[in-house]
GROMACS .gro file of C-alpha atoms in nm:
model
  408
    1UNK     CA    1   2.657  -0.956   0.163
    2UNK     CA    2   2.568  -1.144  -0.212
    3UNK     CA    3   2.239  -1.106  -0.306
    4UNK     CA    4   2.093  -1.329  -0.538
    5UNK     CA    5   1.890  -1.078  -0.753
    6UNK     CA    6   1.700  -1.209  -1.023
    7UNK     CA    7   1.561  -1.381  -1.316
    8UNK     CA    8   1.797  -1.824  -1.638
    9UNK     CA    9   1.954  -2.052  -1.420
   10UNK     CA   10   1.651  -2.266  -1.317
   11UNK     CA   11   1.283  -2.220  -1.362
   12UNK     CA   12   1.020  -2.164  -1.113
   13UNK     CA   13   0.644  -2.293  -1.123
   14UNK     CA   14   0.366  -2.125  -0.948
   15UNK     CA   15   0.005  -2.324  -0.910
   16UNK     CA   16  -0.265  -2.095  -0.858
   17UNK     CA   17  -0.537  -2.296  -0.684
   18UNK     CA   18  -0.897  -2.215  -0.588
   19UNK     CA   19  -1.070  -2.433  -0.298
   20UNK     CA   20  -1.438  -2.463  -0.295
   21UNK     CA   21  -1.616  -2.664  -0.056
   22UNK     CA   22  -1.393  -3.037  -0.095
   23UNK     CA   23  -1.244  -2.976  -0.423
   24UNK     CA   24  -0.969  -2.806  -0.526
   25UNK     CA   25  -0.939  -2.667  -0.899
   26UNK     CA   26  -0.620  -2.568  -1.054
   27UNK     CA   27  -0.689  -2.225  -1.224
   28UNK     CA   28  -0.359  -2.165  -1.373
   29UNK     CA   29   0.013  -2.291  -1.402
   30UNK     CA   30   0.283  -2.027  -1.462
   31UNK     CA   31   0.645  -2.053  -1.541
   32UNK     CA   32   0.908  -1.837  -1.493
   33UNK     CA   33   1.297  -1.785  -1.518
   34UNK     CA   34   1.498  -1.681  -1.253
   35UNK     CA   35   1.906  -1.536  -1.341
   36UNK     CA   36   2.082  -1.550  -1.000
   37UNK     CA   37   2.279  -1.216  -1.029
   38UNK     CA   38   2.503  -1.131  -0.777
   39UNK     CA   39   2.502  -0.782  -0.604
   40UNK     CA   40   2.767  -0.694  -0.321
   41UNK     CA   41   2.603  -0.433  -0.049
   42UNK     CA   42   2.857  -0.187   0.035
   43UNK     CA   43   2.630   0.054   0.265
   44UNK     CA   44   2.294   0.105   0.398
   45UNK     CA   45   2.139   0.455   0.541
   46UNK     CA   46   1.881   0.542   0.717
   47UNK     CA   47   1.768   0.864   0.597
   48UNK     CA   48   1.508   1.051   0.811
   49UNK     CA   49   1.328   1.381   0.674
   50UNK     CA   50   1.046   1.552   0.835
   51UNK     CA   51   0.743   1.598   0.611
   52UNK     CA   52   0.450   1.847   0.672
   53UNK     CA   53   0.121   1.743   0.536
   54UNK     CA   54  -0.036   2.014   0.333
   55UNK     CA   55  -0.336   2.019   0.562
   56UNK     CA   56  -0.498   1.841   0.860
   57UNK     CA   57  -0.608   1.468   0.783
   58UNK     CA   58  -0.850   1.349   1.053
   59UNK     CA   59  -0.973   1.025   1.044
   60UNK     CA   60  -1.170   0.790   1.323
   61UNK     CA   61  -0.840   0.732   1.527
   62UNK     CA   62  -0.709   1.071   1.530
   63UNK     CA   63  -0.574   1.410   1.307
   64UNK     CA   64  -0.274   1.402   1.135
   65UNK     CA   65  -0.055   1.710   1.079
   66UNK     CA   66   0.304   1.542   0.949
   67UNK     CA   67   0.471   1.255   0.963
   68UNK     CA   68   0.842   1.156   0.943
   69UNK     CA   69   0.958   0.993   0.633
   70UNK     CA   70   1.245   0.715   0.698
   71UNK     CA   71   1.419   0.616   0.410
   72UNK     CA   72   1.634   0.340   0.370
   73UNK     CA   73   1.908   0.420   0.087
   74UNK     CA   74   2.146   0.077   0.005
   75UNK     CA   75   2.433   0.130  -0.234
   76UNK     CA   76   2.616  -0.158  -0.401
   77UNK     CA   77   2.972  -0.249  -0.448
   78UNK     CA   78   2.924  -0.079  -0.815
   79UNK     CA   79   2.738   0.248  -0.677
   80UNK     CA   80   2.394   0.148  -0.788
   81UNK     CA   81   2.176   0.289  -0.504
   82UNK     CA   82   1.823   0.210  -0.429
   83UNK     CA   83   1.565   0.368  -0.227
   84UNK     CA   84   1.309   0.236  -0.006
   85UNK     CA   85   1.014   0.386   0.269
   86UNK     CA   86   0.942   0.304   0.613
   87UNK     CA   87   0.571   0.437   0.637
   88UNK     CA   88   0.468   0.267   0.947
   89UNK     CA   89   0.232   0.530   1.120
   90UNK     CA   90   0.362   0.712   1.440
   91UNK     CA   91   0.115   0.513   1.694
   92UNK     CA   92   0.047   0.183   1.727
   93UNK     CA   93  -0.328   0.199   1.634
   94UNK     CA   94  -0.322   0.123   1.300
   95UNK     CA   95  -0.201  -0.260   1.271
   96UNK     CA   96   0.055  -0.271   1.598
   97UNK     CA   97   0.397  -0.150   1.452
   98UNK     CA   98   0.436   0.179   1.528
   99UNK     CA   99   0.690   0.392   1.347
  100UNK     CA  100   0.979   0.427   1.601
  101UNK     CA  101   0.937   0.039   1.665
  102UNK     CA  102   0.945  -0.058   1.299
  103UNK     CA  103   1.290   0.155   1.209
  104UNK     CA  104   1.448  -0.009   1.563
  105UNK     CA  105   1.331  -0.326   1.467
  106UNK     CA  106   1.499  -0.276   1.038
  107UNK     CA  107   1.832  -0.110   1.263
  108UNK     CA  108   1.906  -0.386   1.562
  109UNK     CA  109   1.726  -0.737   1.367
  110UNK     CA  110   1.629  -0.687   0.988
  111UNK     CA  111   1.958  -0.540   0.871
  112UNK     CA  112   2.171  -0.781   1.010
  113UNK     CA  113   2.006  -1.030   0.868
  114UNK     CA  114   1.977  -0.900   0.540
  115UNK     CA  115   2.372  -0.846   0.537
  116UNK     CA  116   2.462  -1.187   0.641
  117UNK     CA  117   2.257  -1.377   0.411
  118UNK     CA  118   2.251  -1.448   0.020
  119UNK     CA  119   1.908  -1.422  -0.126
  120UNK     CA  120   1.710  -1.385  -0.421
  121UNK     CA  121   1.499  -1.120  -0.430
  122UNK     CA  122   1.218  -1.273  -0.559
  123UNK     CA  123   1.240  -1.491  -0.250
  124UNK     CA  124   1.232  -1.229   0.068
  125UNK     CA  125   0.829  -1.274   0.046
  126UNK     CA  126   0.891  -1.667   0.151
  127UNK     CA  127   0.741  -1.760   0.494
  128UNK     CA  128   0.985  -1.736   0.732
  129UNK     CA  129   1.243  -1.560   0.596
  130UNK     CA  130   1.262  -1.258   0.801
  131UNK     CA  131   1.231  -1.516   1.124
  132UNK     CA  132   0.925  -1.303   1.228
  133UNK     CA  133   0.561  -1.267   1.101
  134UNK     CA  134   0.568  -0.905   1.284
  135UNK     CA  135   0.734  -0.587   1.170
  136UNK     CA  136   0.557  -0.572   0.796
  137UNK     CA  137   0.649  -0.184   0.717
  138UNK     CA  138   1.032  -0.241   0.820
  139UNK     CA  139   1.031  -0.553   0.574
  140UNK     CA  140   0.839  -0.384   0.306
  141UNK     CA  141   1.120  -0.093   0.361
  142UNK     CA  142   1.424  -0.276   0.336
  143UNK     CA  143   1.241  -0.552   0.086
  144UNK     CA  144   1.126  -0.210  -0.169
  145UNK     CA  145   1.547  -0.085  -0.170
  146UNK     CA  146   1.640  -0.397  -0.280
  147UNK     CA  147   1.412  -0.437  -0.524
  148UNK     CA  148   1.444  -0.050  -0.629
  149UNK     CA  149   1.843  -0.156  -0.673
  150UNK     CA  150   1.776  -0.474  -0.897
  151UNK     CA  151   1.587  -0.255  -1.164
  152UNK     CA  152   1.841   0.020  -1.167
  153UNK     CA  153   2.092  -0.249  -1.259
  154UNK     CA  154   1.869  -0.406  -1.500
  155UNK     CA  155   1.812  -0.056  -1.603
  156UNK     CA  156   1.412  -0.119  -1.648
  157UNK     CA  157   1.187  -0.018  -1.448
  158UNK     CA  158   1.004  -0.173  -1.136
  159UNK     CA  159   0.630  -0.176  -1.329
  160UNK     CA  160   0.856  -0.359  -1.613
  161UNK     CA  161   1.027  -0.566  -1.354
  162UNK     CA  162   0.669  -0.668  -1.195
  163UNK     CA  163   0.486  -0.726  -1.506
  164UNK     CA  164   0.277  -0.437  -1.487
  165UNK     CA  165   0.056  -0.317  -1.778
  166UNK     CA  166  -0.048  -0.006  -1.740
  167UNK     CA  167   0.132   0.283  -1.785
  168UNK     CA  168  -0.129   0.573  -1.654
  169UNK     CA  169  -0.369   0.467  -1.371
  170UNK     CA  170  -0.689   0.668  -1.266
  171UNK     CA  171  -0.635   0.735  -0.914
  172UNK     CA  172  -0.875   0.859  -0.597
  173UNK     CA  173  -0.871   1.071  -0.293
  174UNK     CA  174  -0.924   1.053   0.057
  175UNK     CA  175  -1.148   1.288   0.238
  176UNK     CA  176  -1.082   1.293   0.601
  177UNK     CA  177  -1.335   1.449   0.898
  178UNK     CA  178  -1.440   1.771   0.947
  179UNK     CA  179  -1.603   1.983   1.200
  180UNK     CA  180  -1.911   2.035   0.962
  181UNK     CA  181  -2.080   1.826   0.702
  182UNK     CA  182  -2.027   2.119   0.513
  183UNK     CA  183  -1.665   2.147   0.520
  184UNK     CA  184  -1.660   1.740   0.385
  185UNK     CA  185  -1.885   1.844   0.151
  186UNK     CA  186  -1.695   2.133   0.039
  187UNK     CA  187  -1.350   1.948   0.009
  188UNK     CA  188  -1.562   1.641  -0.198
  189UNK     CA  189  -1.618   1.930  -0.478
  190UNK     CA  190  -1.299   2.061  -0.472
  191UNK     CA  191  -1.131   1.712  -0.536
  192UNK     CA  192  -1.392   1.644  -0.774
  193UNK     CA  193  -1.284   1.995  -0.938
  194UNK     CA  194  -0.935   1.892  -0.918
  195UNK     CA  195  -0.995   1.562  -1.135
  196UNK     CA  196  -0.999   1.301  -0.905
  197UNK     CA  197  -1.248   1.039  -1.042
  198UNK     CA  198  -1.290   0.817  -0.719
  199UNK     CA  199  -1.331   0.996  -0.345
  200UNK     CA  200  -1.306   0.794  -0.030
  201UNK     CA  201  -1.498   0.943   0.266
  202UNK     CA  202  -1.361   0.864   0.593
  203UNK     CA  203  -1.693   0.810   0.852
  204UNK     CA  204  -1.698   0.693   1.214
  205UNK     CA  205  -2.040   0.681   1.403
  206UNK     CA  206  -2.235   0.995   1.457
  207UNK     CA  207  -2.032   1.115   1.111
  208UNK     CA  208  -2.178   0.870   0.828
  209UNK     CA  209  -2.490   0.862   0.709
  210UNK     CA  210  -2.599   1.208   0.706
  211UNK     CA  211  -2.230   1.307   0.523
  212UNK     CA  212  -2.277   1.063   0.285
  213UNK     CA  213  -2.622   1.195   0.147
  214UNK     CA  214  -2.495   1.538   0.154
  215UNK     CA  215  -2.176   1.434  -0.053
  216UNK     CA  216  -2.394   1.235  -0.281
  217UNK     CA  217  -2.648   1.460  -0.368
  218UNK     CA  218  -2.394   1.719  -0.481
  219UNK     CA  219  -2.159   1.452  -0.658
  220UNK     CA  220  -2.473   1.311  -0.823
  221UNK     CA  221  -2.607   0.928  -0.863
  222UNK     CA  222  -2.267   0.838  -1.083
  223UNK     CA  223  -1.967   0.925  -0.897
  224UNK     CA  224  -1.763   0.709  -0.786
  225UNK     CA  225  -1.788   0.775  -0.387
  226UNK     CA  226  -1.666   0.462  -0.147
  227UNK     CA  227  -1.637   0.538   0.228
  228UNK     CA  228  -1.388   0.410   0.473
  229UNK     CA  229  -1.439   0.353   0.901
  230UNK     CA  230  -1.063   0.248   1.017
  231UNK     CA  231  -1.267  -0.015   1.261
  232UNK     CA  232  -1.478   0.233   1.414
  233UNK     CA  233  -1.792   0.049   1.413
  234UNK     CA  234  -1.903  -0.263   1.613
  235UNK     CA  235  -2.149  -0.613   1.557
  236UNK     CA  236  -2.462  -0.305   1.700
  237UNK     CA  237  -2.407  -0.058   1.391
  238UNK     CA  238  -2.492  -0.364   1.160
  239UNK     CA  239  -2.853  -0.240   1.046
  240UNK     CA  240  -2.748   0.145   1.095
  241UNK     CA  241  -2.446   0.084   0.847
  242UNK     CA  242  -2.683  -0.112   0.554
  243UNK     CA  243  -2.842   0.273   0.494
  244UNK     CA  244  -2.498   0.325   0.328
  245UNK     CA  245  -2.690   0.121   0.023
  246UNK     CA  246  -2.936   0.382  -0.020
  247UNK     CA  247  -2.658   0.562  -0.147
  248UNK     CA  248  -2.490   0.352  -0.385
  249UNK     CA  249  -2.145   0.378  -0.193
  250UNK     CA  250  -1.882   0.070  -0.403
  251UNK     CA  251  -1.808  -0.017  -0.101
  252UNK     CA  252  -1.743   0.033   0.324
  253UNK     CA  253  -1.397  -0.016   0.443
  254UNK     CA  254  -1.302  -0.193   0.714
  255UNK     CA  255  -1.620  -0.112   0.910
  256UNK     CA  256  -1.489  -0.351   1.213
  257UNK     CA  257  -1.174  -0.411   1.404
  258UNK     CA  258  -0.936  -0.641   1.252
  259UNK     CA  259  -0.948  -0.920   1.490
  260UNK     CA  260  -1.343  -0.883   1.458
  261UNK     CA  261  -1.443  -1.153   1.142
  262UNK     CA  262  -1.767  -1.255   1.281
  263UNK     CA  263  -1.881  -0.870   1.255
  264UNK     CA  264  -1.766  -0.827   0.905
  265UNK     CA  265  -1.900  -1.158   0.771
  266UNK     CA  266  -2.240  -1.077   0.895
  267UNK     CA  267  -2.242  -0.771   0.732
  268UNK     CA  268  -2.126  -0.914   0.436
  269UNK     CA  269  -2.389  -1.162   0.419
  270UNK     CA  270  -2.692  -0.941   0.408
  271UNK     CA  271  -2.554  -0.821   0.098
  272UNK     CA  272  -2.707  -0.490   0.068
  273UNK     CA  273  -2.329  -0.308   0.103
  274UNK     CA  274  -2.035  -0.462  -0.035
  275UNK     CA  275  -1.748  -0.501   0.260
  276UNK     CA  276  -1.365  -0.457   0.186
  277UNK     CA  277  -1.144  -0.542   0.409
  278UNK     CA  278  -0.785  -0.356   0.543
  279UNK     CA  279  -0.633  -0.401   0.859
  280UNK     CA  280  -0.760  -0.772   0.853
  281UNK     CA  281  -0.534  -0.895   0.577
  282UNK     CA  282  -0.139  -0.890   0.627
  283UNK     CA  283  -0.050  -1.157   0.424
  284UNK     CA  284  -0.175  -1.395   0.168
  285UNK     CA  285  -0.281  -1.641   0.447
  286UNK     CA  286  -0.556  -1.383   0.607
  287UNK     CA  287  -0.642  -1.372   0.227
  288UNK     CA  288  -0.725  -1.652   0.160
  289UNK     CA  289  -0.909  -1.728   0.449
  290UNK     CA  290  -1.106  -1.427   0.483
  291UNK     CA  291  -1.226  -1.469   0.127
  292UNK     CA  292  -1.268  -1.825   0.213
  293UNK     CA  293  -1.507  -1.691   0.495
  294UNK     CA  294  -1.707  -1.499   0.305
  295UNK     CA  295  -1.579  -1.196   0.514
  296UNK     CA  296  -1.546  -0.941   0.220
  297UNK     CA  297  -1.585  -0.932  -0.108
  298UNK     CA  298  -1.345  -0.616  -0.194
  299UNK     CA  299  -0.939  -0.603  -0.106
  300UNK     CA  300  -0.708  -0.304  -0.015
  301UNK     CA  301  -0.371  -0.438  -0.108
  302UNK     CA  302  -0.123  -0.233   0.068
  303UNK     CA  303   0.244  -0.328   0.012
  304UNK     CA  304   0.357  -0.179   0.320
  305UNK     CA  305   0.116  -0.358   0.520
  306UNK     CA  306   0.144  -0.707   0.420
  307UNK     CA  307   0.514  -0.677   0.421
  308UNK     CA  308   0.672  -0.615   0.065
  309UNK     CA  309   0.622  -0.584  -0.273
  310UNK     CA  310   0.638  -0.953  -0.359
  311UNK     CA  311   0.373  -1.028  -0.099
  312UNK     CA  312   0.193  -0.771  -0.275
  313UNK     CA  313   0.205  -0.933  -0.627
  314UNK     CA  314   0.097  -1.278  -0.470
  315UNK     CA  315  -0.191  -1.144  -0.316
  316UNK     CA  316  -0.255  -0.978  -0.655
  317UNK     CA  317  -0.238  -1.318  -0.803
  318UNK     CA  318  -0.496  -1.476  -0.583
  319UNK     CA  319  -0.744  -1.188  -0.619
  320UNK     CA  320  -0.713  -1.237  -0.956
  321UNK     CA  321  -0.726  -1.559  -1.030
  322UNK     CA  322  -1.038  -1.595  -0.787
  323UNK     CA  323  -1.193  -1.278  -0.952
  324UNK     CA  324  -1.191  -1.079  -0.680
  325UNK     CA  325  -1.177  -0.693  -0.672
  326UNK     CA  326  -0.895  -0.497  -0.538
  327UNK     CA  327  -0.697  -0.219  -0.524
  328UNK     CA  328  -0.414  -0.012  -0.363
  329UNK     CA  329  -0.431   0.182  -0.080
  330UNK     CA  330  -0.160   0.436   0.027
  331UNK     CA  331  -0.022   0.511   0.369
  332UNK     CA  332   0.072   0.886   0.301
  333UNK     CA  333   0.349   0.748   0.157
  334UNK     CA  334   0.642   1.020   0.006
  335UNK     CA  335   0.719   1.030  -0.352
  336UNK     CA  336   0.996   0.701  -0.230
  337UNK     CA  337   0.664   0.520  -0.152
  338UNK     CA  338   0.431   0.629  -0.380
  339UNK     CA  339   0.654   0.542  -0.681
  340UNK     CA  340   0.710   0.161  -0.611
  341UNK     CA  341   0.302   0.188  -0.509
  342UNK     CA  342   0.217   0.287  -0.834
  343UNK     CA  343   0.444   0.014  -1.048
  344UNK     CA  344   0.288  -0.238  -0.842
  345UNK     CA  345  -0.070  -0.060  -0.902
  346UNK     CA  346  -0.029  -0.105  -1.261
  347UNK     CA  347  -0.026  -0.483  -1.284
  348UNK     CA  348  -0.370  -0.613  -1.437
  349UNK     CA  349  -0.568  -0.757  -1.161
  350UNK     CA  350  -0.615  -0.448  -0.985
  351UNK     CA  351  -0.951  -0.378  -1.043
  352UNK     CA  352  -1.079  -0.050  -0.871
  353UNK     CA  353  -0.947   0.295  -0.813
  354UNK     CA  354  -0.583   0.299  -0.573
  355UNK     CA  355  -0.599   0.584  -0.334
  356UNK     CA  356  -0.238   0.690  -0.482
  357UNK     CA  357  -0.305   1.067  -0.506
  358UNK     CA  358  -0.123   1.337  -0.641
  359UNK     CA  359   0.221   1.434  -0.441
  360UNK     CA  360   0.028   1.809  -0.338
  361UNK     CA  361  -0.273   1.674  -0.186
  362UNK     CA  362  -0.060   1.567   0.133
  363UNK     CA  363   0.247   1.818   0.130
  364UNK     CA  364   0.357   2.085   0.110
  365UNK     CA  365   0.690   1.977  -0.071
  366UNK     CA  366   0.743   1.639  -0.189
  367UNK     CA  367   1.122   1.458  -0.116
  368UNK     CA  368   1.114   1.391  -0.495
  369UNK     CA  369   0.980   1.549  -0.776
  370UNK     CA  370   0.593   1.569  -0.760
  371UNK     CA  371   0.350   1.303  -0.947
  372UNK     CA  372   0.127   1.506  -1.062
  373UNK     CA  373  -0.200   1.410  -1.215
  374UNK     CA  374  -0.338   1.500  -1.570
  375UNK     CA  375  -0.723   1.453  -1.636
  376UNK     CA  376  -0.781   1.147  -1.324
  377UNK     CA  377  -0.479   1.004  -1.387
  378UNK     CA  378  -0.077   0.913  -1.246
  379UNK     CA  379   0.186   0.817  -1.502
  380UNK     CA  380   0.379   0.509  -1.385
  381UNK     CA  381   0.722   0.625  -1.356
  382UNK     CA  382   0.931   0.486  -1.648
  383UNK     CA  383   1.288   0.565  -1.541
  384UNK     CA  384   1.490   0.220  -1.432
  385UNK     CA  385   1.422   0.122  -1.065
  386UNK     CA  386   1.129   0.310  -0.963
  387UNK     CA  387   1.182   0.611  -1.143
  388UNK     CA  388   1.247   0.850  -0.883
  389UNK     CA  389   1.530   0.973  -0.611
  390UNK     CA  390   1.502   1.234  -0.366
  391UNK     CA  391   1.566   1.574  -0.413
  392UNK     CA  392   1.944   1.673  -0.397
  393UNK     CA  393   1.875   1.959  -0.179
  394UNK     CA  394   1.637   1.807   0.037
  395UNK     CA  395   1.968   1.537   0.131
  396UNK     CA  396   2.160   1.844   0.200
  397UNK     CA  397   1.962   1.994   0.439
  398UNK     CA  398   2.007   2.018   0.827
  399UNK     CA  399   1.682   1.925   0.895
  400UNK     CA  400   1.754   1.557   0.804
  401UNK     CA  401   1.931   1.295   1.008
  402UNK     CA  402   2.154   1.044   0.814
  403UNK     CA  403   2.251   0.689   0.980
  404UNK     CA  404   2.496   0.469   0.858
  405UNK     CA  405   2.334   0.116   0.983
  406UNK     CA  406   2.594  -0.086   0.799
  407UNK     CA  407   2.921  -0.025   0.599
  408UNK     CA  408   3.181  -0.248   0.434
   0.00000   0.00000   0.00000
């Protein structure tokens, strides 16, 4: 396979447009070069490594005590190797894909076609190219490699690659459901304690309102505190959820089922608790026309959800442009995952805190080295590609299963 990489031989031209009512204004006209640099794929691996979480995360659809980490290792004719993440949850709760459907659907249809095909990078975001709109971790996985490869061989890094700006970003954590209000409580002060600047509360009905008081009063009136439902809530909770402004929460997320709009933009007309919205965007299309809708007025951009990284930055681009907040949420992603979540958390439209935490709130033992945070913060990884590999000894070990999926 040739893959057409990246970045002089023609120029590209993006129109960022913004529709409101009849009229459509042209916010902003960018230009870019594209070099068309070859790359020859000699293998790709499916690497699959149990990971323990460091404790029990329990949320409205269940508790969650590991997961397994698939990566997806592709090495070029020249050895330059790049790394990707399949994070697609183990159920299918979540968006529909679960995990052992995802990695069957990158082995038997997405590798194949990524093989037999010359592409530009920049270009596996384009409608249609994977010949499905389903499957958006295994693309994300496969689409994150190649980009992860491209960098190395630029030898810059993915933030660099993406355009990002920031080189340190203030990051939150997510507090999952306990047994006791007091136990949520508890675990909001240690975070706090920890440095975290930003803490999500997960909440489901019967476990909101009274949490959230308790976990204000002890953060105080300033803290950044935002809670999160996973669709737990339907059109009947409408009035019950608006007590969430007496507490000046930034924001609930996802309070409705994904396929529910009409639920969502009723609560986001009243206007008394700003809505941002998850499982109900995959792509720039639900994007657009959920912000179109009126149906939230806060993002969670997850790469792994709406397919890939250059997805990712599109959506980026609209929020921005249309001055919407956003941000990006993690899927208890390994080091792999967190690393190319963090370059594209650094580009400049990303306005609130990413829920990108530090590598020992979820395990034990990271498959890379750890991100570790200093005073709120995550250093963007500045090493070429996205900065890290996994550990040698962690490859080595029996407890992993290695798949060759393709080989020249």
């Amino acid at each position: 396979m040739r893959i057409r990489s990246d970045i002089t031989l023609h120029r590209r031209a993006e129109l960022v447009l913004f529709r409101v009512d009849e009229c459509t204004y042209l916010v902003e006209l960018r230009f870019w070069s594209v070099i068309l640099v070859t790359v020859q794929i000699d293998r790709i691996r499916l690497v699959t490594v149990p990971v323990e979480l460091s404790a029990p995360l329990r949320t409205s659809d269940g508790i969650h005590k590991s997961r397994e980490a698939t990566l997806i290792e592709i090495t070029d004719s020249q050895g330059y190797v790049g790394w990707g993440e399949n994070v697609a949850p183990t159920g299918v709760h979540y968006v529909g894909e679960s995990h052992q459907d995802s990695v069957q659907t990158m082995r038997d249809q997405f590798i194949p076609l990524l093989v037999s095909r010359e592409v530009a990078v920049e270009e596996m975001d384009r409608n249609g190219w994977w010949g499905t709109e389903a499957f958006n971790f295994a693309k994300h996985a496969l689409e994150s490699a190649v980009w992860d490869l491209h960098a190395r061989k630029e030898n810059t890094s993915l933030k660099n690659i993406l355009g990002g700006q920031l080189d340190s970003i203030v990051v939150g954590v997510v507090v999952g459901m306990s047994d006791t209000i007091d136990e949520v409580v508890a675990e909001c002060v240690q975070r706090r304690n920890e440095g975290y600047r930003r803490i999500k509360i997960k909440i489901s009905p019967g476990h909101d309102i009274e949490v959230v008081r308790q976990v204000r009063a002890v953060l105080g009136d300033e803290y950044l505190l935002q809670v999160d439902a996973n669709g737990a809530y339907t059109v009947e909770h409408i009035e019950h959820l608006n007590q969430l402004d007496a507490f000046n929460v930034q924001f609930i997320e996802q309070p409705f089922a994904h396929d529910d709009i009409d639920s969502h933009i009723a609560l986001a007309r009243q206007g008394r608790v700003r809505v941002c919205m998850d499982e109900s965007i995959s792509s720039r299309k639900d994007l657009e026309q959920m912000l179109d809708l009126g149906a939230c007025s806060v993002v969670n951009i997850k790469p792994s959800r709406v397919g890939g990284i250059g997805e990712a930055v599109a959506m980026h681009n609209i929020v921005r442009a249309r001055g919407v907040d956003a941000w990006v949420g993690g899927m208890l992603e390994t080091g792999i995952g967190r690393a190319s979540c963090l370059a594209v958390a650094s580009l400049p439209g990303f306005t609130m805190t990413p829920d990108l935490s530090a590598s020992r709130r979820y395990f034990a033992r990271d498959i890379t080295d750890p991100f570790e945070m200093h005073d709120g913060e995550i250093r963007v990884p500045k090493g070429p590609g996205i900065g890290v590999v996994p550990a040698p000894d962690i490859l080595a070990s029996d407890a992993i299963r290695i798949e060759t999926v393709f080989e020249r």
